[in-house]
Amino acid sequence: MFNFISLAIVAIAAVSSVSAQTYTGGEATYYFQNGVAGACGQVNPDSALIVAVQAQRFNTGLCGHQVQVTNTNTGASVVATVADECPGCQNNPNSLDLSVGAFEQIATLDEGVVPISYTYL
């Protein structure tokens, strides 16, 4: 029981420590779900508004947390739910991988990569 409470406190602290900060200088890409569960254990359709967080920043305490992602070129934004980690984002800790549905809210798929800022809500 003590270990569970300790783990819960650590998870809450991890989420709380990122919630007030806006991350800038990153890039958004998109990925296809292919019917595979993400790191949070859920299978989502490509149309779902989900996000994969950079692998070094990801922890399961972020699963289900909402993130507002803004295309800094256009100002278009989307609120997406953390559902996965992004091992391909390793070169920039401020980068995110978005589902097709989320990416299409801020850019066209033809653009492929766009500069972003994001904030945990």
Coordinates of N, CA and C in Angstrom, one line a residue:
M1 N 0.8 -1.2 0.0 CA 0.0 0.0 0.0 C 0.9 1.3 0.0
F2 N 1.9 1.2 0.8 CA 2.8 2.4 0.9 C 3.5 2.6 -0.5
N3 N 3.9 1.6 -1.1 CA 4.5 1.7 -2.4 C 3.6 2.3 -3.5
F4 N 2.3 1.9 -3.4 CA 1.3 2.4 -4.3 C 1.1 3.9 -4.1
I5 N 1.0 4.3 -2.8 CA 0.8 5.8 -2.5 C 2.0 6.5 -3.0
S6 N 3.2 6.0 -2.7 CA 4.5 6.7 -3.1 C 4.5 6.8 -4.7
L7 N 4.1 5.8 -5.4 CA 4.1 5.8 -6.8 C 3.1 6.9 -7.3
A8 N 1.9 6.9 -6.7 CA 0.9 7.9 -7.1 C 1.4 9.3 -6.9
I9 N 2.1 9.6 -5.8 CA 2.6 10.9 -5.5 C 3.6 11.3 -6.5
V10 N 4.5 10.4 -6.9 CA 5.5 10.6 -7.9 C 4.9 10.9 -9.2
A11 N 3.9 10.2 -9.6 CA 3.2 10.4 -10.9 C 2.5 11.7 -10.9
I12 N 1.8 12.1 -9.8 CA 1.2 13.4 -9.8 C 2.2 14.5 -9.8
A13 N 3.3 14.4 -9.2 CA 4.4 15.4 -9.2 C 4.9 15.5 -10.6
A14 N 5.1 14.4 -11.3 CA 5.6 14.4 -12.7 C 4.7 15.2 -13.6
V15 N 3.4 15.0 -13.5 CA 2.4 15.7 -14.3 C 2.4 17.1 -13.9
S16 N 2.3 17.4 -12.6 CA 2.2 18.8 -12.2 C 3.4 19.6 -12.6
S17 N 4.6 19.0 -12.7 CA 5.8 19.7 -13.0 C 5.8 20.2 -14.4
V18 N 5.1 19.6 -15.3 CA 5.0 20.0 -16.7 C 3.8 20.8 -17.1
S19 N 2.8 20.8 -16.2 CA 1.5 21.4 -16.6 C 1.6 23.0 -16.8
A20 N 2.5 23.6 -16.1 CA 2.5 25.1 -16.1 C 3.4 25.7 -17.2
Q21 N 4.2 24.8 -17.8 CA 5.2 25.3 -18.8 C 4.8 25.1 -20.2
T22 N 5.1 26.1 -21.0 CA 4.9 26.0 -22.5 C 6.3 25.7 -23.1
Y23 N 6.3 24.6 -23.9 CA 7.5 24.1 -24.5 C 7.5 24.7 -25.9
T24 N 8.7 25.2 -26.4 CA 8.8 25.9 -27.7 C 10.0 25.3 -28.4
G25 N 10.1 25.6 -29.7 CA 11.3 25.2 -30.5 C 11.2 23.7 -30.9
G26 N 10.1 23.1 -30.8 CA 9.9 21.7 -31.2 C 9.3 21.6 -32.6
E27 N 9.1 20.4 -33.1 CA 8.5 20.1 -34.3 C 7.4 19.1 -34.1
A28 N 6.4 19.2 -34.9 CA 5.3 18.1 -34.9 C 5.4 17.3 -36.2
T29 N 5.3 16.0 -36.1 CA 5.2 15.1 -37.2 C 3.9 14.3 -36.9
Y30 N 3.6 13.4 -37.8 CA 2.4 12.6 -37.6 C 2.8 11.1 -37.9
Y31 N 1.9 10.3 -37.3 CA 2.1 8.8 -37.5 C 0.8 8.1 -37.6
F32 N 0.8 6.9 -38.2 CA -0.4 6.1 -38.3 C -0.4 5.1 -37.2
Q33 N -1.6 4.8 -36.7 CA -1.8 3.9 -35.5 C -1.6 2.5 -35.9
N34 N -2.0 2.1 -37.1 CA -1.9 0.7 -37.6 C -2.5 -0.3 -36.7
G35 N -3.5 0.1 -35.9 CA -4.2 -0.9 -35.0 C -3.3 -1.4 -33.9
V36 N -2.3 -0.7 -33.6 CA -1.4 -1.1 -32.5 C -1.6 -0.2 -31.3
A37 N -1.6 -0.8 -30.1 CA -1.7 0.0 -28.9 C -0.5 0.8 -28.7
G38 N -0.7 2.1 -28.2 CA 0.4 3.0 -27.9 C 1.0 2.6 -26.5
A39 N 2.0 3.4 -26.1 CA 2.6 3.1 -24.8 C 1.7 3.2 -23.6
C40 N 0.5 3.9 -23.8 CA -0.5 4.0 -22.7 C -1.4 2.8 -22.7
G41 N -1.3 1.9 -23.7 CA -2.0 0.6 -23.7 C -3.3 0.7 -24.4
Q42 N -3.6 1.8 -25.1 CA -4.9 1.9 -25.9 C -4.7 1.8 -27.4
V43 N -5.6 1.2 -28.1 CA -5.6 1.2 -29.5 C -6.5 2.4 -29.9
N44 N -6.0 3.3 -30.8 CA -6.7 4.5 -31.2 C -6.8 4.5 -32.7
P45 N -7.9 5.0 -33.3 CA -8.0 5.2 -34.7 C -7.1 6.4 -35.1
D46 N -6.8 6.5 -36.4 CA -6.0 7.6 -36.9 C -6.7 8.9 -36.7
S47 N -8.0 8.9 -36.7 CA -8.8 10.1 -36.5 C -8.8 10.6 -35.1
A48 N -8.4 9.8 -34.1 CA -8.4 10.3 -32.7 C -7.4 11.4 -32.5
L49 N -7.7 12.3 -31.7 CA -6.8 13.5 -31.4 C -5.9 13.0 -30.3
I50 N -4.8 12.4 -30.7 CA -3.8 11.9 -29.7 C -2.4 12.4 -30.0
V51 N -1.5 12.3 -29.0 CA -0.1 12.8 -29.2 C 0.8 11.8 -28.5
A52 N 2.0 11.7 -29.1 CA 3.1 10.9 -28.6 C 4.1 11.8 -28.1
V53 N 4.5 11.7 -26.8 CA 5.5 12.6 -26.2 C 6.9 12.0 -26.4
Q54 N 7.8 12.9 -26.5 CA 9.2 12.5 -26.7 C 9.6 11.5 -25.6
A55 N 10.3 10.5 -26.0 CA 10.6 9.3 -25.2 C 11.2 9.6 -23.8
Q56 N 12.2 10.6 -23.8 CA 12.8 10.9 -22.5 C 11.9 11.7 -21.6
R57 N 10.9 12.3 -22.1 CA 10.0 13.1 -21.3 C 8.7 12.2 -20.9
F58 N 8.5 11.2 -21.6 CA 7.3 10.3 -21.4 C 7.4 9.6 -20.1
N59 N 6.3 9.6 -19.4 CA 6.1 8.6 -18.3 C 4.6 8.3 -18.3
T60 N 4.3 7.2 -17.7 CA 2.9 6.7 -17.8 C 1.9 7.6 -17.1
G61 N 2.5 8.5 -16.2 CA 1.6 9.5 -15.5 C 1.1 10.5 -16.4
L62 N 1.7 10.6 -17.6 CA 1.2 11.6 -18.6 C 0.0 11.0 -19.5
C63 N -0.2 9.7 -19.4 CA -1.2 9.1 -20.2 C -2.6 9.7 -19.9
G64 N -3.3 10.1 -20.9 CA -4.6 10.7 -20.7 C -4.6 12.2 -20.5
H65 N -3.4 12.7 -20.3 CA -3.3 14.1 -20.0 C -3.5 14.9 -21.4
Q66 N -4.1 16.1 -21.3 CA -4.3 16.8 -22.5 C -3.2 17.8 -22.8
V67 N -2.9 18.0 -24.0 CA -1.9 19.0 -24.5 C -2.4 19.9 -25.6
Q68 N -2.2 21.1 -25.4 CA -2.6 22.1 -26.5 C -1.3 22.3 -27.4
V69 N -1.4 21.9 -28.6 CA -0.3 22.0 -29.6 C -0.6 23.1 -30.6
T70 N 0.3 24.0 -30.8 CA 0.1 25.1 -31.7 C 1.2 25.1 -32.8
N71 N 0.7 25.2 -34.0 CA 1.6 25.4 -35.1 C 2.1 26.9 -35.1
T72 N 3.4 27.1 -34.8 CA 3.9 28.5 -34.6 C 3.9 29.2 -36.0
N73 N 3.8 28.6 -37.1 CA 3.8 29.3 -38.4 C 2.4 29.9 -38.6
T74 N 1.4 29.2 -38.2 CA 0.0 29.6 -38.6 C -0.9 30.0 -37.4
G75 N -0.5 29.6 -36.2 CA -1.3 29.8 -35.0 C -2.4 28.8 -34.8
A76 N -2.6 27.9 -35.8 CA -3.6 26.8 -35.6 C -3.2 25.9 -34.5
S77 N -4.2 25.5 -33.7 CA -3.9 24.7 -32.5 C -4.9 23.5 -32.4
V78 N -4.6 22.6 -31.6 CA -5.4 21.4 -31.4 C -5.1 21.0 -29.9
V79 N -6.2 20.4 -29.3 CA -6.0 19.8 -28.0 C -6.0 18.3 -28.2
A80 N -4.9 17.7 -27.8 CA -4.8 16.2 -28.0 C -4.5 15.5 -26.7
T81 N -4.7 14.2 -26.6 CA -4.5 13.5 -25.4 C -3.3 12.6 -25.6
V82 N -2.5 12.6 -24.5 CA -1.2 11.8 -24.5 C -1.6 10.3 -24.5
A83 N -1.2 9.6 -25.5 CA -1.5 8.2 -25.6 C -0.3 7.3 -26.0
D84 N 0.9 7.9 -26.2 CA 2.0 7.2 -26.7 C 3.3 7.9 -26.4
E85 N 4.4 7.2 -26.6 CA 5.7 7.9 -26.6 C 6.3 8.0 -28.0
C86 N 7.2 8.9 -28.2 CA 7.8 9.1 -29.5 C 9.3 8.8 -29.5
P87 N 9.7 7.6 -29.8 CA 11.1 7.4 -29.8 C 11.8 8.1 -31.0
G88 N 11.1 8.4 -32.0 CA 11.7 9.1 -33.2 C 11.9 10.6 -32.9
C89 N 11.4 11.1 -31.8 CA 11.6 12.5 -31.4 C 12.8 12.8 -30.6
Q90 N 13.7 11.8 -30.6 CA 14.9 11.9 -29.7 C 15.8 13.1 -29.9
N91 N 15.9 13.6 -31.1 CA 16.8 14.7 -31.4 C 16.3 16.0 -30.8
N92 N 15.0 16.1 -30.4 CA 14.5 17.4 -29.9 C 13.5 17.1 -28.8
P93 N 13.8 17.3 -27.6 CA 12.8 16.9 -26.5 C 11.6 17.7 -26.5
N94 N 11.5 18.8 -27.3 CA 10.3 19.6 -27.4 C 9.4 19.2 -28.6
S95 N 9.8 18.1 -29.3 CA 9.0 17.7 -30.4 C 8.0 16.6 -30.0
L96 N 6.9 16.6 -30.8 CA 5.8 15.6 -30.6 C 5.4 14.9 -31.9
D97 N 4.9 13.7 -31.7 CA 4.3 13.0 -32.9 C 2.8 13.0 -32.7
L98 N 2.1 13.5 -33.7 CA 0.6 13.6 -33.6 C 0.0 12.5 -34.4
S99 N -1.2 12.1 -34.0 CA -2.0 11.2 -34.8 C -2.4 12.0 -36.1
V100 N -2.8 11.3 -37.1 CA -3.2 12.0 -38.4 C -4.3 13.0 -38.1
G101 N -5.3 12.6 -37.3 CA -6.4 13.5 -37.0 C -6.0 14.8 -36.3
A102 N -5.0 14.7 -35.3 CA -4.5 15.8 -34.6 C -3.7 16.7 -35.5
F103 N -2.8 16.1 -36.3 CA -1.9 16.8 -37.2 C -2.8 17.6 -38.2
E104 N -3.8 17.0 -38.8 CA -4.6 17.7 -39.8 C -5.4 18.9 -39.2
Q105 N -5.4 19.1 -37.9 CA -6.0 20.2 -37.3 C -5.1 21.4 -37.3
I106 N -3.8 21.2 -37.4 CA -2.8 22.3 -37.4 C -2.0 22.4 -38.7
A107 N -2.1 21.5 -39.6 CA -1.3 21.5 -40.8 C -1.9 20.5 -41.8
T108 N -1.4 20.5 -43.0 CA -1.7 19.5 -44.0 C -0.7 18.3 -43.9
L109 N -1.2 17.2 -44.2 CA -0.2 16.0 -44.2 C 0.9 16.2 -45.2
D110 N 0.7 17.0 -46.3 CA 1.8 17.2 -47.2 C 2.9 18.0 -46.6
E111 N 2.6 18.8 -45.6 CA 3.7 19.6 -44.9 C 4.6 18.6 -44.1
G112 N 4.0 17.6 -43.5 CA 4.8 16.6 -42.8 C 5.4 17.0 -41.5
V113 N 6.1 18.1 -41.5 CA 6.7 18.6 -40.2 C 6.4 20.1 -40.1
V114 N 6.0 20.5 -38.9 CA 5.8 21.9 -38.7 C 6.3 22.3 -37.3
P115 N 6.7 23.6 -37.2 CA 7.2 24.0 -35.9 C 6.1 24.2 -34.9
I116 N 6.3 23.9 -33.7 CA 5.2 23.9 -32.7 C 5.7 24.5 -31.3
S117 N 4.7 24.9 -30.6 CA 4.8 25.1 -29.1 C 3.7 24.3 -28.5
Y118 N 3.9 23.9 -27.3 CA 2.8 23.1 -26.6 C 2.8 23.3 -25.1
T119 N 1.6 23.2 -24.6 CA 1.4 23.3 -23.1 C 0.5 22.2 -22.6
Y120 N 0.8 21.6 -21.5 CA 0.0 20.6 -20.9 C -1.2 21.4 -20.2
L121 N -2.4 20.9 -20.4 CA -3.6 21.6 -19.8 C -4.0 20.9 -18.5

